[in-house]
C-alpha positions as CSV (number, residue, x, y, z in Angstrom):
1,M,-1.3,5.6,8.3
2,I,2.1,5.4,6.8
3,K,3.0,7.9,4.1
4,L,5.6,7.2,1.4
5,I,7.2,9.4,-1.2
6,N,9.3,7.7,-3.9
7,G,12.2,8.8,-6.0
8,A,9.8,10.1,-8.7
9,S,8.2,12.4,-6.1
10,E,5.0,10.4,-6.2
11,E,3.1,10.0,-2.9
12,M,1.2,7.0,-1.5
13,T,-0.6,6.6,1.9
14,L,-0.8,2.9,2.9
15,P,-3.9,1.4,4.5
16,W,-4.1,1.5,8.2
17,T,-3.7,-2.3,8.3
18,L,0.0,-1.9,7.4
19,M,2.3,-0.5,10.2
20,I,5.9,0.0,11.0
21,Q,6.8,-2.9,13.2
22,D,10.6,-2.5,13.6
23,A,12.7,0.6,13.4
24,S,15.5,-0.2,15.8
25,F,19.1,1.1,15.4
26,Q,22.6,0.1,16.4
27,K,25.8,2.1,17.1
28,S,29.3,1.0,16.4
29,V,31.8,1.7,19.2
30,P,35.4,0.9,18.2
31,Y,37.4,-0.4,21.1
32,S,40.5,-2.5,22.1
33,L,40.7,-4.9,25.0
34,R,43.1,-3.9,27.8
35,T,45.8,-6.5,28.3
36,G,45.8,-7.8,31.9
37,M,43.1,-5.4,32.9
38,D,39.3,-5.3,33.0
39,G,37.3,-3.9,30.1
40,G,38.6,-2.0,27.1
41,V,39.5,1.4,25.7
42,R,37.5,3.2,23.1
43,T,39.7,3.7,20.0
44,G,37.5,5.9,17.8
45,Y,34.3,7.8,17.3
46,E,30.9,6.2,17.8
47,T,29.0,5.7,14.5
48,M,25.5,4.8,13.5
49,R,25.0,1.6,11.5
50,P,22.6,1.4,8.6
51,R,19.1,0.9,9.9
52,E,16.4,-1.6,8.8
53,I,12.7,-0.6,8.7
54,T,10.0,-3.3,8.5
55,I,6.4,-2.6,7.5
56,K,4.1,-5.5,8.3
57,G,0.4,-6.1,8.1
58,E,-2.5,-7.1,5.8
59,L,-4.1,-5.7,2.7
60,A,-7.7,-5.7,4.0
61,E,-10.9,-3.7,3.9
62,G,-10.4,-0.3,5.5
63,L,-12.7,1.5,7.8
64,D,-14.3,4.8,7.0
65,D,-12.3,6.9,9.5
66,G,-11.7,10.0,7.4
67,Y,-9.4,8.3,5.0
68,T,-10.3,6.7,1.7
69,P,-11.2,3.1,2.6
70,I,-9.6,0.3,0.6
71,A,-12.0,-2.5,-0.1
72,I,-10.5,-5.8,-1.4
73,D,-13.4,-8.0,-2.6
74,D,-11.5,-10.7,-4.5
75,R,-8.1,-12.0,-5.3
76,R,-7.7,-9.9,-8.5
77,E,-8.2,-6.7,-6.6
78,T,-5.7,-7.8,-4.0
79,I,-3.1,-8.5,-6.7
80,A,-3.8,-5.2,-8.5
81,H,-3.3,-3.3,-5.2
82,R,-0.1,-5.1,-4.4
83,D,1.2,-4.6,-8.0
84,A,0.6,-0.8,-7.7
85,L,2.5,-0.7,-4.4
86,M,5.5,-2.7,-5.8
87,A,5.7,-0.5,-8.9
88,F,5.7,2.6,-6.7
89,L,8.5,1.2,-4.6
90,L,10.7,0.7,-7.7
91,H,11.6,4.4,-7.6
92,S,14.2,4.7,-4.9
93,P,15.0,6.1,-2.4
94,I,11.6,6.0,-0.6
95,Q,10.9,8.6,2.0
96,I,9.1,6.7,4.8
97,Y,6.8,8.7,7.3
98,R,5.5,6.8,10.3
99,N,2.1,8.4,9.6
100,S,0.7,10.9,7.1
101,Q,0.6,13.7,9.7
102,D,4.3,13.3,10.8
103,E,7.0,15.6,9.4
104,R,9.8,13.1,10.2
105,F,10.9,10.7,7.5
106,I,13.8,8.3,6.7
107,Y,15.2,7.3,3.4
108,G,14.8,3.6,2.6
109,Y,15.5,1.2,-0.2
110,L,13.3,-1.9,-0.5
111,Q,15.5,-4.9,0.4
112,S,13.0,-7.8,0.8
113,D,9.4,-8.7,0.5
114,S,7.5,-11.6,2.2
115,V,3.9,-12.4,1.4
116,E,1.3,-15.0,2.5
117,W,-2.2,-15.5,1.2
118,I,-4.9,-15.6,4.0
119,W,-8.7,-15.7,4.3
120,L,-9.2,-18.2,1.4
121,G,-6.8,-16.3,-0.8
122,Q,-8.7,-13.0,-0.6
123,Q,-6.2,-11.0,1.5
124,L,-2.4,-10.8,1.7
125,R,-0.3,-10.8,4.9
126,M,2.9,-9.0,3.9
127,S,6.2,-7.8,5.3
128,L,8.4,-5.2,3.5
129,T,11.9,-4.7,4.7
130,F,13.8,-1.5,3.8
131,I,17.5,-0.9,4.3
132,C,18.3,2.7,5.3
133,P,22.0,3.5,4.6
134,D,21.4,6.9,6.3
135,P,20.1,5.8,9.6
136,F,18.6,9.1,10.8
137,W,15.0,10.4,10.7
138,Y,14.8,13.9,9.1
139,G,12.5,16.9,9.5
140,N,11.6,19.8,7.2
141,E,14.4,21.9,5.7
142,V,15.2,25.0,7.6
143,T,17.3,28.0,6.4
144,K,18.8,30.6,8.9
145,S,21.3,33.4,8.7
146,A,24.6,33.5,10.5
147,P,26.2,34.9,12.6
148,G,23.7,34.5,15.4
149,T,22.0,31.8,17.5
150,I,20.3,29.0,15.7
151,T,18.0,26.8,17.7
152,V,17.8,23.2,16.3
153,L,15.2,20.6,16.9
154,G,15.9,16.9,17.0
155,S,17.9,14.5,19.1
156,A,21.0,14.1,16.8
157,P,23.4,16.7,15.3
158,S,22.5,18.2,12.0
159,L,25.0,18.6,9.1
160,P,24.2,21.9,7.4
161,I,24.9,23.3,3.9
162,V,26.5,26.7,4.3
163,T,26.6,29.3,1.6
164,F,29.1,32.2,1.8
165,S,28.3,35.1,-0.5
166,G,30.7,37.7,-2.0
167,L,33.8,36.4,-0.3
168,G,37.2,37.9,-0.3
169,T,40.1,35.7,0.6
170,V,39.0,34.1,3.8
171,A,35.8,32.7,5.2
172,S,35.3,31.4,8.7
173,L,32.2,30.3,10.7
174,V,32.6,29.2,14.3
175,N,30.1,27.2,16.3
176,V,30.9,28.4,19.8
177,S,28.6,25.7,21.3
178,T,30.6,22.9,19.8
179,S,34.1,24.6,19.4
180,Q,34.0,23.6,15.7
181,T,35.2,25.8,12.9
182,L,34.2,25.8,9.2
183,S,36.9,27.7,7.4
184,L,38.0,28.3,3.9
185,S,41.1,30.2,2.5
186,N,42.5,31.2,-0.8
187,D,44.8,33.8,-2.3
188,I,42.1,35.2,-4.6
189,A,38.5,36.3,-4.2
190,M,36.2,33.3,-4.2
191,G,32.8,34.9,-4.7
192,N,29.9,32.6,-3.6
193,V,30.9,29.3,-2.1
194,V,28.5,26.5,-1.0
195,V,29.9,24.0,1.5
196,D,28.2,20.7,2.2
197,C,29.2,19.7,5.8
198,K,27.9,16.1,5.3
199,E,29.7,15.3,2.0
200,F,32.7,17.6,2.7
201,T,32.3,19.4,-0.7
202,A,32.8,23.0,-1.6
203,K,31.7,24.6,-4.8
204,S,31.8,28.1,-6.4
205,G,29.1,27.8,-9.0
206,T,30.0,24.6,-10.8
207,T,33.7,24.8,-9.9
208,N,35.0,22.4,-7.3
209,V,36.9,24.4,-4.7
210,A,37.3,21.7,-2.1
211,N,41.0,22.6,-1.9
212,Y,39.9,25.8,-0.2
213,M,38.7,23.8,2.9
214,T,41.2,24.1,5.7
215,D,42.6,21.2,7.8
216,T,40.6,22.5,10.8
217,F,37.3,21.9,9.1
218,V,38.3,18.6,7.3
219,S,39.5,17.1,10.6
220,G,36.9,18.4,13.0
221,G,33.8,18.8,10.8
222,F,31.0,21.3,11.5
223,E,27.6,20.3,13.1
224,L,24.6,21.9,14.6
225,I,23.6,20.2,17.8
226,P,20.1,20.0,19.2
227,G,19.3,23.2,21.1
228,D,21.1,26.5,20.8
229,N,24.1,26.9,18.5
230,V,25.9,30.3,18.8
231,L,27.6,31.0,15.5
232,T,30.2,33.8,15.0
233,G,32.3,34.8,12.0
234,T,31.6,35.6,8.3
235,A,28.1,36.2,7.1
236,A,26.5,33.1,5.7
237,S,23.3,31.3,4.9
238,V,22.9,28.0,6.9
239,K,20.5,25.3,5.5
240,Y,19.8,22.1,7.5
241,R,17.3,19.4,8.4
242,P,16.8,18.5,12.0
243,R,17.7,14.8,12.7
244,W,16.5,12.2,15.1
245,F,17.8,8.8,16.2
């Protein structure tokens, strides 16, 4: 049974008659054709396109299988249940879980809704399509200390939030497993600095210190790959969510 959490932190479990029917993804691979030769040449990095999630099924009487059954006895009850669902979906983004026992979720925004009355107007066949600008599935948040080895679950690289505490003039964290470096520099003591490796932001308290980020970090980024990540350098707290394709 699909679990949803909306932008207002409200939770809803959908009846078992509604299922995720489509969760495919696509990658973009930039390339140029080779003049006078077969094939082409890749000209940039592979990127994930936004994903679409489709939930399809019927609002129908549930079975007593350990979950609260949903009995729809007439058209008014069907409409009321659908109205409650649509009001819930107004609060974006929606965290979509494939089932209520799964820790993986994806952020979605309701894009379209298609409905059809069936069974003499007593039940609804419906299709909800969500656009997911961030195409990855996410797991529970994890916080680890560096330097050291951090073992990451998932099938896609994770983009951590790194907090350096009590800094002097330089901070540097190297992921030996990826040869990437997160480095900051300044000519005065910085104190505590929080770096978001997804948004490429750096803050000391409420002060924007993005100008402290070095070219090495800005150009190469900093990721945690699935498996072991050997981190060396300045002491820091590393917070991340595992990601899946």
